[in-house]
CSV table of C-alpha atoms (C1' of nucleotides) in Angstrom, one decimal:
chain,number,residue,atom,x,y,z
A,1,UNK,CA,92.4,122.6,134.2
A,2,UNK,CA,94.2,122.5,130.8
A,3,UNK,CA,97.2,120.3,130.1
A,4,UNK,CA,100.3,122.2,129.2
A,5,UNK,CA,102.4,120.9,126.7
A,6,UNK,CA,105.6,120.5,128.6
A,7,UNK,CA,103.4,118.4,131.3
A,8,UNK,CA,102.5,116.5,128.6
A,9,UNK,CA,105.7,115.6,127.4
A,10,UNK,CA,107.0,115.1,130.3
A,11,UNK,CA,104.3,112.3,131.0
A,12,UNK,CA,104.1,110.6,127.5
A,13,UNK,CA,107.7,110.2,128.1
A,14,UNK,CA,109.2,112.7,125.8
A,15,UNK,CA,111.5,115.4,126.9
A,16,UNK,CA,110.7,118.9,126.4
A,17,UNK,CA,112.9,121.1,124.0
A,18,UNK,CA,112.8,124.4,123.2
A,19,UNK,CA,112.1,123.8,119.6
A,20,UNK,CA,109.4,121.4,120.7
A,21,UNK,CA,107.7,124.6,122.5
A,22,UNK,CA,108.3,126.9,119.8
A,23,UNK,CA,107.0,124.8,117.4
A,24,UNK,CA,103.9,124.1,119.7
A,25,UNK,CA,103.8,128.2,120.3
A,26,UNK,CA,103.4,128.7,116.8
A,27,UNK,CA,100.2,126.5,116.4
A,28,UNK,CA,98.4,128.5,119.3
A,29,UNK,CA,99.1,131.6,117.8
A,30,UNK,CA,98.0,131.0,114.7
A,31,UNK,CA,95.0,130.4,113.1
A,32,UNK,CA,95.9,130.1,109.4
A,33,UNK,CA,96.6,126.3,110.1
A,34,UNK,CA,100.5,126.1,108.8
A,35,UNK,CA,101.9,123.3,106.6
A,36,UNK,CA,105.5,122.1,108.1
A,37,UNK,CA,107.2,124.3,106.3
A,38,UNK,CA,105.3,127.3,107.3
A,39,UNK,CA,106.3,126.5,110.3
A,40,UNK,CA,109.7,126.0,109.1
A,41,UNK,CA,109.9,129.6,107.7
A,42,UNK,CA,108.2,130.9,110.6
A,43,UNK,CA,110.6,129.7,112.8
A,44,UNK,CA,114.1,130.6,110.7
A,45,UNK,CA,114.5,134.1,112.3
A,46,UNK,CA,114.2,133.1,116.1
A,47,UNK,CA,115.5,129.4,115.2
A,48,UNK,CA,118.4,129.7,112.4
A,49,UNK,CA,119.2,126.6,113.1
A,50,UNK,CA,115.8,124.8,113.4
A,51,UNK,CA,115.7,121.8,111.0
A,52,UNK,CA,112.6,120.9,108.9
A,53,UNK,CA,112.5,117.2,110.0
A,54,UNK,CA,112.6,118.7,113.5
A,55,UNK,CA,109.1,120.1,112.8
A,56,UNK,CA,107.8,117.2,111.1
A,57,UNK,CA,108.8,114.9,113.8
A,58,UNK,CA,107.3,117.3,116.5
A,59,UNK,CA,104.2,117.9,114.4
A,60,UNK,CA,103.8,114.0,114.5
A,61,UNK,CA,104.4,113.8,118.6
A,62,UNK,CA,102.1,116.5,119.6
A,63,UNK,CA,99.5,114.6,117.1
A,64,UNK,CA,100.5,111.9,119.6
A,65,UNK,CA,99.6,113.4,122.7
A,66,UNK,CA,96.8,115.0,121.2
A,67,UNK,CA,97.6,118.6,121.6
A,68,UNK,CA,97.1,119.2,118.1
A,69,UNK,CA,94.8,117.6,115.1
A,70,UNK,CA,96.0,117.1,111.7
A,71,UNK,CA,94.1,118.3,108.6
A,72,UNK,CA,94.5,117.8,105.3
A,73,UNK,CA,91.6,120.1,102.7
A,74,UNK,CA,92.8,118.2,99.3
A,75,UNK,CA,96.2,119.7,99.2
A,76,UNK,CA,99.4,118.0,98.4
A,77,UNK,CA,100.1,118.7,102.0
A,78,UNK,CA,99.0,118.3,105.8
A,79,UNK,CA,98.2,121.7,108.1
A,80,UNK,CA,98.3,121.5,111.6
A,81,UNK,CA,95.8,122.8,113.8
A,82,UNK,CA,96.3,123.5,118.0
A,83,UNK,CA,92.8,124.1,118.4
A,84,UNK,CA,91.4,120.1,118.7
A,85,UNK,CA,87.8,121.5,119.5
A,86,UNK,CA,85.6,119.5,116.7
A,87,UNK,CA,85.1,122.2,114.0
A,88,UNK,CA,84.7,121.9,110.3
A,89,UNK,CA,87.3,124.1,108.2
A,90,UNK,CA,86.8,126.1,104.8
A,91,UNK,CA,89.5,126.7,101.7
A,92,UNK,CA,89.5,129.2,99.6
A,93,UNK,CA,90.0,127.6,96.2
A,94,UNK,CA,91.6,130.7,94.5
A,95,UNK,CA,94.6,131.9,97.5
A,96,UNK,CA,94.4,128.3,99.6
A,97,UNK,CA,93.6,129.7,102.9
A,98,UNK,CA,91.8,127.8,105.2
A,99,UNK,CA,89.7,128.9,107.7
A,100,UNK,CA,87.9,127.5,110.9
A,101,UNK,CA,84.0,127.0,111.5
A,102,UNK,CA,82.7,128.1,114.5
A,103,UNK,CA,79.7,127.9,116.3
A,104,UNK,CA,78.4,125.4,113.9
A,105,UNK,CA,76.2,122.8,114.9
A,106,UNK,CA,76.5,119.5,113.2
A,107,UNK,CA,75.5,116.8,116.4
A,108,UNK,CA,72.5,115.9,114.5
A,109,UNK,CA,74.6,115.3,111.0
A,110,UNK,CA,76.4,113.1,113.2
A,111,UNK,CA,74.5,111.4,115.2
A,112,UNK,CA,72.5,110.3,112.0
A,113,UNK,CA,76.0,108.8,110.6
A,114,UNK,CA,76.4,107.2,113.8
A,115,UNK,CA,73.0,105.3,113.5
A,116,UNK,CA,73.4,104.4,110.1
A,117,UNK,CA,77.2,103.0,109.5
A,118,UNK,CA,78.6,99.6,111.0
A,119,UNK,CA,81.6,101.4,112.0
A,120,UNK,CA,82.5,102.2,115.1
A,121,UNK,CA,83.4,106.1,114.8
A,122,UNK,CA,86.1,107.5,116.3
A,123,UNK,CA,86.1,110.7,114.7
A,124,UNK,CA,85.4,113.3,111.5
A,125,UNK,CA,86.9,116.3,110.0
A,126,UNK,CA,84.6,118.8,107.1
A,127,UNK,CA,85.6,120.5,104.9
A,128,UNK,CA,84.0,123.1,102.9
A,129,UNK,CA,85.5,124.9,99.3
A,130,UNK,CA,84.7,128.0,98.4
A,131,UNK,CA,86.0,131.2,97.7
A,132,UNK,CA,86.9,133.7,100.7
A,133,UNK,CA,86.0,137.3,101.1
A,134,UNK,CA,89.1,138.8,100.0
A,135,UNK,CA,89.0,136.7,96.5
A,136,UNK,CA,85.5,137.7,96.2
A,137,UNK,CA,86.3,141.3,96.1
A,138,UNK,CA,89.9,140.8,94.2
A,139,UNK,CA,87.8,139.5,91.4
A,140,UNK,CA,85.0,142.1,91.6
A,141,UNK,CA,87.7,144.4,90.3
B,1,UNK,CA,69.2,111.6,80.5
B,2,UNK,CA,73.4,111.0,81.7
B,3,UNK,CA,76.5,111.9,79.8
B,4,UNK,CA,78.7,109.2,79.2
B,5,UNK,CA,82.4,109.4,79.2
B,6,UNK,CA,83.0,109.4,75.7
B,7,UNK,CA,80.6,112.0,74.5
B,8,UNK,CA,81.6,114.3,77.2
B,9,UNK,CA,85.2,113.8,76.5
B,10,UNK,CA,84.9,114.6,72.7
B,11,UNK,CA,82.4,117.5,73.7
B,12,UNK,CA,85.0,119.1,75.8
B,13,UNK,CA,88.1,118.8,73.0
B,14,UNK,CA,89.3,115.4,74.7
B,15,UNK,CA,90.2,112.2,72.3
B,16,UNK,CA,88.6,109.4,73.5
B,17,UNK,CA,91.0,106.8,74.1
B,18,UNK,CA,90.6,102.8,75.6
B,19,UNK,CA,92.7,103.6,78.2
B,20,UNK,CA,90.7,107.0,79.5
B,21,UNK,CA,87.4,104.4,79.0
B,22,UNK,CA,89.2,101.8,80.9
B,23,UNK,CA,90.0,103.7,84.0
B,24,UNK,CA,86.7,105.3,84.0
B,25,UNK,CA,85.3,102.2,83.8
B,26,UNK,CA,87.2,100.6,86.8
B,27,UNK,CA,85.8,103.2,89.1
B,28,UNK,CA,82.4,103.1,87.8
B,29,UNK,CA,82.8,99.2,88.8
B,30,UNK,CA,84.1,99.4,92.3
B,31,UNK,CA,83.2,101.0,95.6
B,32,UNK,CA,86.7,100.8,97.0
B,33,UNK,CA,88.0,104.6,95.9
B,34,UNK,CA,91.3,103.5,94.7
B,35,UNK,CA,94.5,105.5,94.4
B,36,UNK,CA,96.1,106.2,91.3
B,37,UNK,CA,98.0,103.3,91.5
B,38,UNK,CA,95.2,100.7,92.6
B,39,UNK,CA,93.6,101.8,89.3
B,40,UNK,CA,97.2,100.4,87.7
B,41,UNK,CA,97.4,97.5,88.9
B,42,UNK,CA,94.1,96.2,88.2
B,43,UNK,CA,94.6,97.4,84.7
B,44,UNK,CA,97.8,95.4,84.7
B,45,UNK,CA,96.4,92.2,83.2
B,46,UNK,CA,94.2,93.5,80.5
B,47,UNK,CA,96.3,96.9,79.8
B,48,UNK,CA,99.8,95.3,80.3
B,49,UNK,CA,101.4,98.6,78.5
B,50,UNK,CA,99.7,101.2,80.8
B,51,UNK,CA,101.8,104.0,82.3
B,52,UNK,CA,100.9,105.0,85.5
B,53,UNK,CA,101.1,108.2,84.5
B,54,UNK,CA,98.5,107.6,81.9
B,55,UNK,CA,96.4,106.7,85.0
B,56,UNK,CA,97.3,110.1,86.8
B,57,UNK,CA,96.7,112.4,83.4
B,58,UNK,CA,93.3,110.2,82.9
B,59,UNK,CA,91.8,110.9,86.7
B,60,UNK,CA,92.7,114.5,86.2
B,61,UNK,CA,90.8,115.0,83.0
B,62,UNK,CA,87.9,112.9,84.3
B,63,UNK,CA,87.9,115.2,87.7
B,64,UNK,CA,88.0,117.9,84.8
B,65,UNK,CA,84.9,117.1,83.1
B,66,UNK,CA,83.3,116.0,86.4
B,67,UNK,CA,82.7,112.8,85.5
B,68,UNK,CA,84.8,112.0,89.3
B,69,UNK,CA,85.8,113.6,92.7
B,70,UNK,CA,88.8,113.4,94.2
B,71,UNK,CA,89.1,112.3,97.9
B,72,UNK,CA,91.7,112.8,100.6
B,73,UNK,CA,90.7,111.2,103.4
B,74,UNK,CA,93.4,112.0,105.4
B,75,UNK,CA,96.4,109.6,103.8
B,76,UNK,CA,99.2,109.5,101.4
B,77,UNK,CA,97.7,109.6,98.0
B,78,UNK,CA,94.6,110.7,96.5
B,79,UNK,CA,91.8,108.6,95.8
B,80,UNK,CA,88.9,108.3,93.4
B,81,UNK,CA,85.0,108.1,93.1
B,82,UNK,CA,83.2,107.7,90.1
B,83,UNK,CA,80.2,108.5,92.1
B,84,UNK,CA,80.1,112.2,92.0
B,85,UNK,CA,76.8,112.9,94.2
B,86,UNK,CA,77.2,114.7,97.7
B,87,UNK,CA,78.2,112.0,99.8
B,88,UNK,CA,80.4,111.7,103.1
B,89,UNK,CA,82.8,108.6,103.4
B,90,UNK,CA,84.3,107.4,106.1
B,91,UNK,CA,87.8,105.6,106.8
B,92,UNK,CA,88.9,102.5,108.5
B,93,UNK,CA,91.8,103.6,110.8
B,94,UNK,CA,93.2,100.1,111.3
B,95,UNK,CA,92.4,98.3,107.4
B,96,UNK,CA,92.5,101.9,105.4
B,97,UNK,CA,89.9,101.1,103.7
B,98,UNK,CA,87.3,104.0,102.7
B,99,UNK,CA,83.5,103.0,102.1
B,100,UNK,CA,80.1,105.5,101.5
B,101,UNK,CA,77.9,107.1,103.4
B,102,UNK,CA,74.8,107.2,101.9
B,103,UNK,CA,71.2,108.3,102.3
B,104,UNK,CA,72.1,111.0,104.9
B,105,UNK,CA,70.7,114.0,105.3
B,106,UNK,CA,73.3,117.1,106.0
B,107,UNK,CA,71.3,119.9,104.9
B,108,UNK,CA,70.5,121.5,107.4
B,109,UNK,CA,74.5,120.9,108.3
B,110,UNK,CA,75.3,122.9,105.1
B,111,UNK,CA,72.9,125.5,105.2
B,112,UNK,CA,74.3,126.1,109.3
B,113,UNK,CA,77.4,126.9,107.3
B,114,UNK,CA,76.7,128.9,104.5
B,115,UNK,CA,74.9,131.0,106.4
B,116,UNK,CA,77.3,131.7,108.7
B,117,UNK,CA,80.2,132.2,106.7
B,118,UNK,CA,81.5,134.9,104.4
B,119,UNK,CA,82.9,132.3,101.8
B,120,UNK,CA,80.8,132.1,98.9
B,121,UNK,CA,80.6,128.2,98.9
B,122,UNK,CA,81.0,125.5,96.3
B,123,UNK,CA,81.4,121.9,97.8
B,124,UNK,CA,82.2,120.3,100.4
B,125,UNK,CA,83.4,116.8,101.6
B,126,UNK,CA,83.0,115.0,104.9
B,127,UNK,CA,85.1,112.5,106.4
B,128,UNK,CA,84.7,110.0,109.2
B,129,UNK,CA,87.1,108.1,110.6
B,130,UNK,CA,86.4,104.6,112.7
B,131,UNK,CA,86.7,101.2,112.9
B,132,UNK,CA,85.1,99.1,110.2
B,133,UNK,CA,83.1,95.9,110.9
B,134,UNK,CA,85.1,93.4,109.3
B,135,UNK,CA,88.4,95.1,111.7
B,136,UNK,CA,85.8,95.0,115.0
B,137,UNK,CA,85.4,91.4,114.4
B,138,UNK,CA,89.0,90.6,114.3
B,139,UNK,CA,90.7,92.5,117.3
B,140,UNK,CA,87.4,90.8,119.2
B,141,UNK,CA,89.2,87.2,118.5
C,1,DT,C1',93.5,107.8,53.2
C,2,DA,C1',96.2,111.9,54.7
C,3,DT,C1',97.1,115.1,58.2
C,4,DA,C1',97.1,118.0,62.1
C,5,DA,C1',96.6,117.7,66.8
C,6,DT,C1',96.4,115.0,70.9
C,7,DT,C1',97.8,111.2,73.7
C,8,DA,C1',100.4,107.2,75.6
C,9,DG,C1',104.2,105.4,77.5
C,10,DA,C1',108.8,105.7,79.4
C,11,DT,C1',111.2,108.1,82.4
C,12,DA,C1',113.2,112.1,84.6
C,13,DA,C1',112.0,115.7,87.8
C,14,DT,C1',109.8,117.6,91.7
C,15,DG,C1',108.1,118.1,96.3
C,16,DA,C1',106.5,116.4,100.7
C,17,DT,C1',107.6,113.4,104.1
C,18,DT,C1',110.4,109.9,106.4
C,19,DA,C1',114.7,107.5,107.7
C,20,DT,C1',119.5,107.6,109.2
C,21,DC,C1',123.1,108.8,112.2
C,22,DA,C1',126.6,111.4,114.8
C,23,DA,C1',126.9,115.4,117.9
C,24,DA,C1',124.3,117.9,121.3
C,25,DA,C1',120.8,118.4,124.8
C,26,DT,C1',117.7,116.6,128.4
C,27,DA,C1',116.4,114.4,132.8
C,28,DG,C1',117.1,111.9,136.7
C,29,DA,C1',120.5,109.9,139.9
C,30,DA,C1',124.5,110.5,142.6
D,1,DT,C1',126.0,120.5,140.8
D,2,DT,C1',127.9,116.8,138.0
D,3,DC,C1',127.5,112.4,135.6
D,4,DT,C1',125.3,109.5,132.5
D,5,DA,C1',121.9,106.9,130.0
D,6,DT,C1',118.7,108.2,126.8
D,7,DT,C1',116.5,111.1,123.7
D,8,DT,C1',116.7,114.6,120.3
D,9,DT,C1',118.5,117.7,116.9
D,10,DG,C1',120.1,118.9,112.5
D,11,DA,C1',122.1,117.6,108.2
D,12,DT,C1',121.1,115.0,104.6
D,13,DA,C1',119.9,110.8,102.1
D,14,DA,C1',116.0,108.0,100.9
D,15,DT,C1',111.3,107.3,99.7
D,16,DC,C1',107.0,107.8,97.7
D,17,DA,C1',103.2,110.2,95.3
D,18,DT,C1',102.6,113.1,91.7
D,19,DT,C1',103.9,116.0,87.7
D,20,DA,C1',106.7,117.3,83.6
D,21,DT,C1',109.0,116.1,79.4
D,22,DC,C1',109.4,114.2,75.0
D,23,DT,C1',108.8,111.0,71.1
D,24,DA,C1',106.3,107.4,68.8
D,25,DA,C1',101.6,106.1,68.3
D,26,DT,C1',96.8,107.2,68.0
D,27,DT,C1',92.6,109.9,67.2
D,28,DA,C1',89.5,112.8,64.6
D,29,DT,C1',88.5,115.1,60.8
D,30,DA,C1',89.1,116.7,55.9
DNA sequence: TATAATTAGATAATGATTATCAAAATAGAA
DNA sequence: TTCTATTTTGATAATCATTATCTAATTATA
C-alpha cells in the first residue's frame, strides 16, 4: 500500500501542516508540473496568507522524502512533479508547457548507459523540445 | 567540410572579436561543461579585462549560431558544450562534475517517442545522475 | 583612413531561490 | 485537555545567476 504524505512526515520527523498538505495536494492534481510560484498563485485564494518561501521549503522536504521529483527542462526555474514514476517529459518551446511521457519504453537506452559509464547510476531524467499541439495549430493560422 | 567560429560569426552579421574566439575556444578545449563563470575565470589570466558578462552575451550568440548547447543538468547555472552532437551526460551527485556519454545508441528511445507523442519534436537532452569513479573510490577509504 | 555599426566592459537591475528570525502552530507528555 | 519543547510559518532581507543599460572602444567596410 501507498505511503501517505502525512505518514511520511510524521516518520521523517517533520510535522504535518496544512500548508504542507495543500501544497502536496496541488502536485497530485496537477499535471502541468508548477514552478514555486505557480504554486504560490495557486494557493493565494484558499491560502491568503501562504508565503512563497513556505512552498519552497516544502517543495525541498517532499523532494526529501521522496514524494515528489524535481525537474528542471532548460528554464530559469525548477517544476515539481508528484508523479516519481521514471518518465521522460516534453516542452513546448513556443508556450513552455511541459508535458509527461507515458508508456515509453527506454530500459534498453538504459541499460546500455549502465554498461558503458564508470558511474554508478542512481538515476536520469529526458527531456524532449518540441512544439505542442496547440502551437502547431496557433501557427497554422 | 566544418564552419569555424569566425566565418560563421561574420556570415550571420556577428563581429568577430578575441574575446567571442577565446571563449569558444575554451570549450572546444575542455570536456568539463563549464558555467558561465568557469569560462571567466580561466580567462582571467590571459583576458585580465573580461566581463563576465562578455562571457554570458558570447555563449548566447554561440548557442545562436549553433556552434554550442546549453545544459542544465539539474543545478544552479547553466553550462556549456562545444560539442553539439546528440549526446546524453551524466552528473556526479557528490563532486558535480558532468562528463559524456558517448557512443550510445537511443534511437530506437527517440523514435518510441516521436511516435507516440503529438509534439512535433526538435531535440532532446538526457541526463543521468550517479556517482562518479573518482567519488566511489573516496567514500570506499 | 574614415565612418557607421557593433561590441566590450562596468555596473545596475532583475528574478529565482535561500537565509533569518520572531510569532504561531504542532506533537507528545503530563 | 493542557503544557511545553520543538518545529514551522510568514515577512523580508540576502544571495546568486543572469540580463539590461550605457559609453568608450573595436570591427568591418567604403
Amino acid at each position: 500500500m501507498e505511503k501517505n504524505v502525512t505518514d511520511l512526515l510524521r516518520e521523517k520527523g517533520f510535522k504535518v501542516t496544512p500548508q504542507r498538505l495543500a501544497i502536496y495536494k496541488i502536485l497530485t492534481m496537477t499535471k502541468t508540473h508548477p514552478s514555486a510560484e505557480m504554486i504560490f498563485s495557486q494557493l493565494q485564494p484558499s491560502y491568503p496568507t501562504m508565503s512563497l518561501a513556505t512552498v519552497y521549503k516544502t517543495v525541498d522536504i517532499l523532494r526529501e522524502i521522496g514524494m515528489i521529483q524535481v525537474l528542471n527542462a532548460g528554464e530559469d526555474s525548477f517544476r515539481y512533479d508528484a508523479d516519481t514514476s521514471d518518465h521522460p517529459h516534453v516542452r513546448c518551446m513556443e508556450c513552455g508547457r511541459v508535458d509527461d511521457l507515458h508508456d515509453i519504453d527506454f530500459s534498453d537506452f538504459v541499460d546500455g548507459v549502465a554498461k558503458r559509464t564508470s558511474y554508478r547510476l542512481t538515476g536520469q531524467q529526458f527531456y524532449f523540445y518540441g512544439i505542442c499541439p496547440d502551437c502547431q495549430k496557433r501557427s497554422a493560422n
